[in-house]
mmCIF file with all atom_site columns, C-alpha atoms in Angstrom:
data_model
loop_
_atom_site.group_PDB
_atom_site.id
_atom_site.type_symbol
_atom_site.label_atom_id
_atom_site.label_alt_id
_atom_site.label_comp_id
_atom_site.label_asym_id
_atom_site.label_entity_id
_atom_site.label_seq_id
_atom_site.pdbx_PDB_ins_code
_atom_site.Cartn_x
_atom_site.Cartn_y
_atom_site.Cartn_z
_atom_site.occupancy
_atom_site.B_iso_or_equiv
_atom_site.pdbx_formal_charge
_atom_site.auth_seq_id
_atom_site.auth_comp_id
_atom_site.auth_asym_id
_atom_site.auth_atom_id
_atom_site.pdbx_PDB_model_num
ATOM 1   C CA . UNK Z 1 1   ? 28.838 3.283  30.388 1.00 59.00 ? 11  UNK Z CA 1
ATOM 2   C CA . UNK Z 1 2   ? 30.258 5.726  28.274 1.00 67.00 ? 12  UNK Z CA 1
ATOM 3   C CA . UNK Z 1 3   ? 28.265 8.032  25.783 1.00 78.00 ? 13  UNK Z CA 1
ATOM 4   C CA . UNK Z 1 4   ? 30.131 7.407  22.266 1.00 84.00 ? 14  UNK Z CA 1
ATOM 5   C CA . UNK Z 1 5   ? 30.628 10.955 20.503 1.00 91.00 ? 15  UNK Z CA 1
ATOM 6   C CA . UNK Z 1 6   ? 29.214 10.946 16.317 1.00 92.00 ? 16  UNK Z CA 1
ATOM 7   C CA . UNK Z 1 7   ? 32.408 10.921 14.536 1.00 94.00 ? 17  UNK Z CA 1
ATOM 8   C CA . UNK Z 1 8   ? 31.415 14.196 13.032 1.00 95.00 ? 18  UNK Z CA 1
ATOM 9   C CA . UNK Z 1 9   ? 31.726 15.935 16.518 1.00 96.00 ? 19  UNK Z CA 1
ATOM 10  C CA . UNK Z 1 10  ? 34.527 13.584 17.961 1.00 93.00 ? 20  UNK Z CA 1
ATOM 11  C CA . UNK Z 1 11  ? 37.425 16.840 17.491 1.00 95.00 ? 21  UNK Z CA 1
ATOM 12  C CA . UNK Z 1 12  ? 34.899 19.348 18.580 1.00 97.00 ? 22  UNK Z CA 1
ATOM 13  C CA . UNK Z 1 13  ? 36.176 21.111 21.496 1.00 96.00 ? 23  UNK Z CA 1
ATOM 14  C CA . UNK Z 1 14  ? 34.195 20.116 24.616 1.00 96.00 ? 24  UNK Z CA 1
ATOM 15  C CA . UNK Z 1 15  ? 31.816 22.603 27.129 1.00 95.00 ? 25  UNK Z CA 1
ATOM 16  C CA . UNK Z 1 16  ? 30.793 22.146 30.867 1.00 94.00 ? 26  UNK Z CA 1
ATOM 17  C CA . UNK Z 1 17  ? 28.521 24.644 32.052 1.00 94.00 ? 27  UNK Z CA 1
ATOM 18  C CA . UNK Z 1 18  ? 28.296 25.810 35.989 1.00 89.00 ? 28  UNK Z CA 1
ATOM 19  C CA . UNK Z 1 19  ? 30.589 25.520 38.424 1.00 88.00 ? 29  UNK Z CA 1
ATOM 20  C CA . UNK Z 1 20  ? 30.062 22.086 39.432 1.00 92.00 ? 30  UNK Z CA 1
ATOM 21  C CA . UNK Z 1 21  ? 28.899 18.997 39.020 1.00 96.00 ? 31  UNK Z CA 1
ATOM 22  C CA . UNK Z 1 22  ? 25.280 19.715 39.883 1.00 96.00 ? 32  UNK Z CA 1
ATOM 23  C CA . UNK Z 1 23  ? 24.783 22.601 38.151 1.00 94.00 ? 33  UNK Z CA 1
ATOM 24  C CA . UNK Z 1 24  ? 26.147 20.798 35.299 1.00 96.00 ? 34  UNK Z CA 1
ATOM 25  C CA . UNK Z 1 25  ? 23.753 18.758 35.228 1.00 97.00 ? 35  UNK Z CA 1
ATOM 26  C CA . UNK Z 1 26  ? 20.976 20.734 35.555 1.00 96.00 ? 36  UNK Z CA 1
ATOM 27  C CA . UNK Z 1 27  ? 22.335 23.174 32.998 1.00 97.00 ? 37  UNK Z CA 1
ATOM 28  C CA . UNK Z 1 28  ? 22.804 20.352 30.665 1.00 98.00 ? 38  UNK Z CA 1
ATOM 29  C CA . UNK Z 1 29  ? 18.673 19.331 31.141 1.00 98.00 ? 39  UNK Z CA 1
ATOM 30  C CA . UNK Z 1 30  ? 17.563 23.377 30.517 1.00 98.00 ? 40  UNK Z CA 1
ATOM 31  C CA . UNK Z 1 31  ? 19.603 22.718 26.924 1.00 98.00 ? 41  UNK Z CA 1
ATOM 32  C CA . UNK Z 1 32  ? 17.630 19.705 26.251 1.00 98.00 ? 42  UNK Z CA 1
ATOM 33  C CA . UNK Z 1 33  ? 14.679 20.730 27.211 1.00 98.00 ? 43  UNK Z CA 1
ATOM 34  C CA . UNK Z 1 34  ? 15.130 23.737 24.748 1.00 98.00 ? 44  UNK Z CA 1
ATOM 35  C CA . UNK Z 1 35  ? 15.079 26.250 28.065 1.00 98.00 ? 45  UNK Z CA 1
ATOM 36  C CA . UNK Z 1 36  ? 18.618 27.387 27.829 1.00 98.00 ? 46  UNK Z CA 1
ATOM 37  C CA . UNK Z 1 37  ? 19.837 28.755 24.446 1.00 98.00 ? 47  UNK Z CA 1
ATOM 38  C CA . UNK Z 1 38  ? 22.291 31.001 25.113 1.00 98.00 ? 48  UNK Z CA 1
ATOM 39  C CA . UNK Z 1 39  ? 25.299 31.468 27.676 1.00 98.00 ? 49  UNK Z CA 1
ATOM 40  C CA . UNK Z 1 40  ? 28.235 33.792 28.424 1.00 97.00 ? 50  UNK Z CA 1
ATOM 41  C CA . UNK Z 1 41  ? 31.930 33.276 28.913 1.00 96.00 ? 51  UNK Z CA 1
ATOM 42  C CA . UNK Z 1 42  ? 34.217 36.438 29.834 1.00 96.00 ? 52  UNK Z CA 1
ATOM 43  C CA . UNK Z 1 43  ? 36.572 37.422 27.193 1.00 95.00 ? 53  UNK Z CA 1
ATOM 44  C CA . UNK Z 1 44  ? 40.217 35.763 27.220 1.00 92.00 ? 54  UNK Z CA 1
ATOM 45  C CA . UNK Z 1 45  ? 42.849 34.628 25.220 1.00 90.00 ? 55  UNK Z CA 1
ATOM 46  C CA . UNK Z 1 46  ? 40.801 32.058 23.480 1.00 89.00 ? 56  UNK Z CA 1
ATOM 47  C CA . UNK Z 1 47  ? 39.426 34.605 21.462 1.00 91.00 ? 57  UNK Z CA 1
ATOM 48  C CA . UNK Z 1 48  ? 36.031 35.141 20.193 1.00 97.00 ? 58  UNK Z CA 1
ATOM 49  C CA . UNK Z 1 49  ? 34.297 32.138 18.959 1.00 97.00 ? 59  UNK Z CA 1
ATOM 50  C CA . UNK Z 1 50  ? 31.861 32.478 15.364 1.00 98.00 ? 60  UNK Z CA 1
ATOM 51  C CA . UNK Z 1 51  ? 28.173 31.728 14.460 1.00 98.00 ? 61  UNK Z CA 1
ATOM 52  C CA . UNK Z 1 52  ? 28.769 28.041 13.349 1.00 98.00 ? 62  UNK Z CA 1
ATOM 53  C CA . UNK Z 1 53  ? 30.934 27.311 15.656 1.00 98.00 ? 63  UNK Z CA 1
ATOM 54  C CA . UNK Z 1 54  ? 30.023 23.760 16.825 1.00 98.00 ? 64  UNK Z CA 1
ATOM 55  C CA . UNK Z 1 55  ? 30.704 22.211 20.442 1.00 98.00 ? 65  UNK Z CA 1
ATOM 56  C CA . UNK Z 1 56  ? 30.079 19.318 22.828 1.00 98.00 ? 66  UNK Z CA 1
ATOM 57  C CA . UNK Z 1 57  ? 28.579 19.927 25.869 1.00 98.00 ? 67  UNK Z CA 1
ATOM 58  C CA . UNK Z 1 58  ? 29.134 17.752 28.645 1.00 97.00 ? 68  UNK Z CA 1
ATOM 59  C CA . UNK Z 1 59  ? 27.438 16.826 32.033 1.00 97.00 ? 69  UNK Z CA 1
ATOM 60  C CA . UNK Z 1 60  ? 28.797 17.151 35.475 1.00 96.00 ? 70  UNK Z CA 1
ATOM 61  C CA . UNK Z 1 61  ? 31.001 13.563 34.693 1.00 95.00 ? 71  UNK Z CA 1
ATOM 62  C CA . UNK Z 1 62  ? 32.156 15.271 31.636 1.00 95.00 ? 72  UNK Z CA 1
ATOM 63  C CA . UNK Z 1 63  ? 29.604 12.389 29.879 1.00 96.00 ? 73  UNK Z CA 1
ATOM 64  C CA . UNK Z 1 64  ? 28.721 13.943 26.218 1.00 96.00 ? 74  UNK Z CA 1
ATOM 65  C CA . UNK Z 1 65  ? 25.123 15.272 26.333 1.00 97.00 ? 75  UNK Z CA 1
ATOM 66  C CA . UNK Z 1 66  ? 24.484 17.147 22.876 1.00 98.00 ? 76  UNK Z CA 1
ATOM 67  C CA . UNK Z 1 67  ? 26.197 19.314 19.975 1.00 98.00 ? 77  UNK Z CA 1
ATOM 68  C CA . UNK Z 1 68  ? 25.728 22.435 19.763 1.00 98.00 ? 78  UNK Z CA 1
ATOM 69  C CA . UNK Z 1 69  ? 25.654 25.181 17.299 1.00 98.00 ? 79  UNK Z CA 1
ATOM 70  C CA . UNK Z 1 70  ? 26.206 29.010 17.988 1.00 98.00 ? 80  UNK Z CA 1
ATOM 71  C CA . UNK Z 1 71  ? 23.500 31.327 16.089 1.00 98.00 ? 81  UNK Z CA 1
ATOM 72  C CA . UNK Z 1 72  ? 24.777 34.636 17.009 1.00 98.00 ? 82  UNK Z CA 1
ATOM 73  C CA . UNK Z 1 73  ? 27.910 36.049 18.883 1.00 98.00 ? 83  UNK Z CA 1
ATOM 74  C CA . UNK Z 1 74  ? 27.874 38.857 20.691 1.00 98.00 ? 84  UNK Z CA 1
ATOM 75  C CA . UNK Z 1 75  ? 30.606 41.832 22.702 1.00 98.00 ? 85  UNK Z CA 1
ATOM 76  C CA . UNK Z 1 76  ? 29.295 43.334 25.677 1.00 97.00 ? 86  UNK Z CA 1
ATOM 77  C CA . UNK Z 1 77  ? 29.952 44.424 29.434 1.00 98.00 ? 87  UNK Z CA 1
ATOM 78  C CA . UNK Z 1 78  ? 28.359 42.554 32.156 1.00 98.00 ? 88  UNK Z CA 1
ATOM 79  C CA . UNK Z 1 79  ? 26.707 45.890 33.128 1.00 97.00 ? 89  UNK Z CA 1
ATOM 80  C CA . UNK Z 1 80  ? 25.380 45.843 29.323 1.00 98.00 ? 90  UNK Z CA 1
ATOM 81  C CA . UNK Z 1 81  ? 23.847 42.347 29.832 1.00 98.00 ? 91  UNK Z CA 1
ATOM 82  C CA . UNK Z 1 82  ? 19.941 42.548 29.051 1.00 98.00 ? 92  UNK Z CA 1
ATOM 83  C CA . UNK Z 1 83  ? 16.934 40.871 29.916 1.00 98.00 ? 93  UNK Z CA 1
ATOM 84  C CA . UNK Z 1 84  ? 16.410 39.575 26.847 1.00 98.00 ? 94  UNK Z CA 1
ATOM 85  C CA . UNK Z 1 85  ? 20.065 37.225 27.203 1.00 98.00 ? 95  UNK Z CA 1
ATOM 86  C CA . UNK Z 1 86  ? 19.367 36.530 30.625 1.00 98.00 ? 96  UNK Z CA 1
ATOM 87  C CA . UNK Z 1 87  ? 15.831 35.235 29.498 1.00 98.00 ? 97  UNK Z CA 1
ATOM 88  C CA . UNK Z 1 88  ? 17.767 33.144 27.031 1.00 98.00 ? 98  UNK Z CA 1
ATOM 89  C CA . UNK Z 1 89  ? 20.327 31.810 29.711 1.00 98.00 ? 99  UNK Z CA 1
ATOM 90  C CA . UNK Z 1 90  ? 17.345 29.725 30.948 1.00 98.00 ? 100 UNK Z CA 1
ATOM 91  C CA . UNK Z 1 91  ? 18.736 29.775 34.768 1.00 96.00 ? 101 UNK Z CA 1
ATOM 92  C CA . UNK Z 1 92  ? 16.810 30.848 37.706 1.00 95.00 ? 102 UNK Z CA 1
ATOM 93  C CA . UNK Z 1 93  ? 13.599 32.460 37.713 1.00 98.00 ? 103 UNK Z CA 1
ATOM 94  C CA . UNK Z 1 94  ? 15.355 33.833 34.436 1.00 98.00 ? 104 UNK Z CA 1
ATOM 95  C CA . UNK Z 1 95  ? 15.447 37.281 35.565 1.00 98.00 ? 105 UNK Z CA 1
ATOM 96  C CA . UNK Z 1 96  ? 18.112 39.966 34.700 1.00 98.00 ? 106 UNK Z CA 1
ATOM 97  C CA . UNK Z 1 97  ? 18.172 40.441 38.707 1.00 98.00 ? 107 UNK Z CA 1
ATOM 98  C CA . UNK Z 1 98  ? 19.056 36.484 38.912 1.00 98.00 ? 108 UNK Z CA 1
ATOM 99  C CA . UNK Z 1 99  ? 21.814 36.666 35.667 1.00 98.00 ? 109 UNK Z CA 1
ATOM 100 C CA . UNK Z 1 100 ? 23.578 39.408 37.460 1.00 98.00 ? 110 UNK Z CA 1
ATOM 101 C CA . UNK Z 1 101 ? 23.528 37.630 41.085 1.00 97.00 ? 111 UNK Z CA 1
ATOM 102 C CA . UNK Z 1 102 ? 24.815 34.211 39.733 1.00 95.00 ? 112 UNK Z CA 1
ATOM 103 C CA . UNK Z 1 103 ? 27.062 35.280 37.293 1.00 97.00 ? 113 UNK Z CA 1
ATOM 104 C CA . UNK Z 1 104 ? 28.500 38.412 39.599 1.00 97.00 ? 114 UNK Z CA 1
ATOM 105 C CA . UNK Z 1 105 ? 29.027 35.488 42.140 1.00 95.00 ? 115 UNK Z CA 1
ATOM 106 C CA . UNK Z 1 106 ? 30.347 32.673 39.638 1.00 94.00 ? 116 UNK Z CA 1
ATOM 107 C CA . UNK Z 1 107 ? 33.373 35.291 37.994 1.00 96.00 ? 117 UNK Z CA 1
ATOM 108 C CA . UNK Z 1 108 ? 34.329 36.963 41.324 1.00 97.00 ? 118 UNK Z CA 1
ATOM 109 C CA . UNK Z 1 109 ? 35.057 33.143 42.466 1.00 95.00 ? 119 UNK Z CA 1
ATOM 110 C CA . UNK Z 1 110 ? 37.391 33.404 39.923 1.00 94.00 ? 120 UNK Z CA 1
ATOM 111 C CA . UNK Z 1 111 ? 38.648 36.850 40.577 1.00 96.00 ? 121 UNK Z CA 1
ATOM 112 C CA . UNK Z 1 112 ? 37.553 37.679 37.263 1.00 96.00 ? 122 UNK Z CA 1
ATOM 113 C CA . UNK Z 1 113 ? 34.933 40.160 38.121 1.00 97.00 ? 123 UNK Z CA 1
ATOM 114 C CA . UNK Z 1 114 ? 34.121 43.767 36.970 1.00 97.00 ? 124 UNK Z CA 1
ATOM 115 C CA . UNK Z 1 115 ? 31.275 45.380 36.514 1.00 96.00 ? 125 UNK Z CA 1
ATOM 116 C CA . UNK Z 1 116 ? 32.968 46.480 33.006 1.00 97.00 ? 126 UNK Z CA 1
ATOM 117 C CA . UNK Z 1 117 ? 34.304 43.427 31.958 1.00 98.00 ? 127 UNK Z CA 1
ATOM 118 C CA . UNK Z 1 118 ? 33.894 41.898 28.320 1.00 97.00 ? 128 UNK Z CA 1
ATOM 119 C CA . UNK Z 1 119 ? 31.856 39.155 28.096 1.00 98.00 ? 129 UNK Z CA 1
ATOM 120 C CA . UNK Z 1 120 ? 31.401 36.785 25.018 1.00 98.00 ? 130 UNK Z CA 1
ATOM 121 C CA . UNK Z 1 121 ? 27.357 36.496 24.729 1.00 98.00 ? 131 UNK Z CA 1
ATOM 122 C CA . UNK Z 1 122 ? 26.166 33.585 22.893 1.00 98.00 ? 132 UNK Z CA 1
ATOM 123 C CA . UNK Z 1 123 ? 23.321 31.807 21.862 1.00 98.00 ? 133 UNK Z CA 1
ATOM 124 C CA . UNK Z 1 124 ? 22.608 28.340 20.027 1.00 98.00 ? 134 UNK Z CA 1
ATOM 125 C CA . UNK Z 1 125 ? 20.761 25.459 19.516 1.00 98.00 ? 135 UNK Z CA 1
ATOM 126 C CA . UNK Z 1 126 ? 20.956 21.955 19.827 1.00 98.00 ? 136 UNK Z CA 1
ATOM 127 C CA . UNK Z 1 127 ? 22.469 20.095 16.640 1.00 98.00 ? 137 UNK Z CA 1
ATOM 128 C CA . UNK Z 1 128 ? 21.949 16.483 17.961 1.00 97.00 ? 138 UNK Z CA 1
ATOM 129 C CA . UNK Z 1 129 ? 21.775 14.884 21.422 1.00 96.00 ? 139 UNK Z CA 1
ATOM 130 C CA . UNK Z 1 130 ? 23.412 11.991 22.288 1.00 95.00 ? 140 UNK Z CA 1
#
């Protein structure tokens, strides 16, 4: 059965984290849980989203889980990336070592990778699960 989305959120634009369906889900848990509170996303043509900005994140079905809120927004290279974020990233044994590994291997699937490239660094808290 379908989650129903709170009217409030229902034009939010929607999330997935990961790469899949598994690690959708699992990413979706460490938000709930209150272990993940941040994430990345390289820079594009989408722009730069704000502190306020509200989204839906969604499992590995692309079910609704929660809304969230960004707190800050943040510019840097991957190579720039500190332990503090990947602490906040929640993944892993949450080690910078880990961040780099899994998100070196996650943007060079997508040919996106440089060890220079802009990345949107984000972190936020959960508005209201559903």
């Amino acid at each position: 059965m379908a989650k129903t989305i709170p009217a409030q959120y229902e034009h939010a634009e929607r999330w997935a984290f990961g790469d899949n369906e598994a690690l959708a889900d699992e990413l979706v848990q460490l938000i709930l849980n209150g272990t993940k509170t941040a994430t990345c996303s390289n820079l594009d043509e989408d722009g730069i989203p704000q502190a306020g900005d509200i989204f839906v994140v969604v499992d590995g079905r692309g079910e609704p889980a929660c809304a969230i809120r960004l707190t800050s927004v943040d510019v840097r290279s991957y190579d720039q990336v500190d332990e503090a974020h990947a602490f906040a990233e929640g993944e892993g044994d949450r080690t910078l070592a880990y961040w780099r590994r899994e998100h070196r291997r996650f943007f060079e699937a997508y040919d996106l990778f440089t060890p220079d490239m802009t990345l949107i660094l984000m972190h936020f808290a959960v508005v209201e699960a559903f």
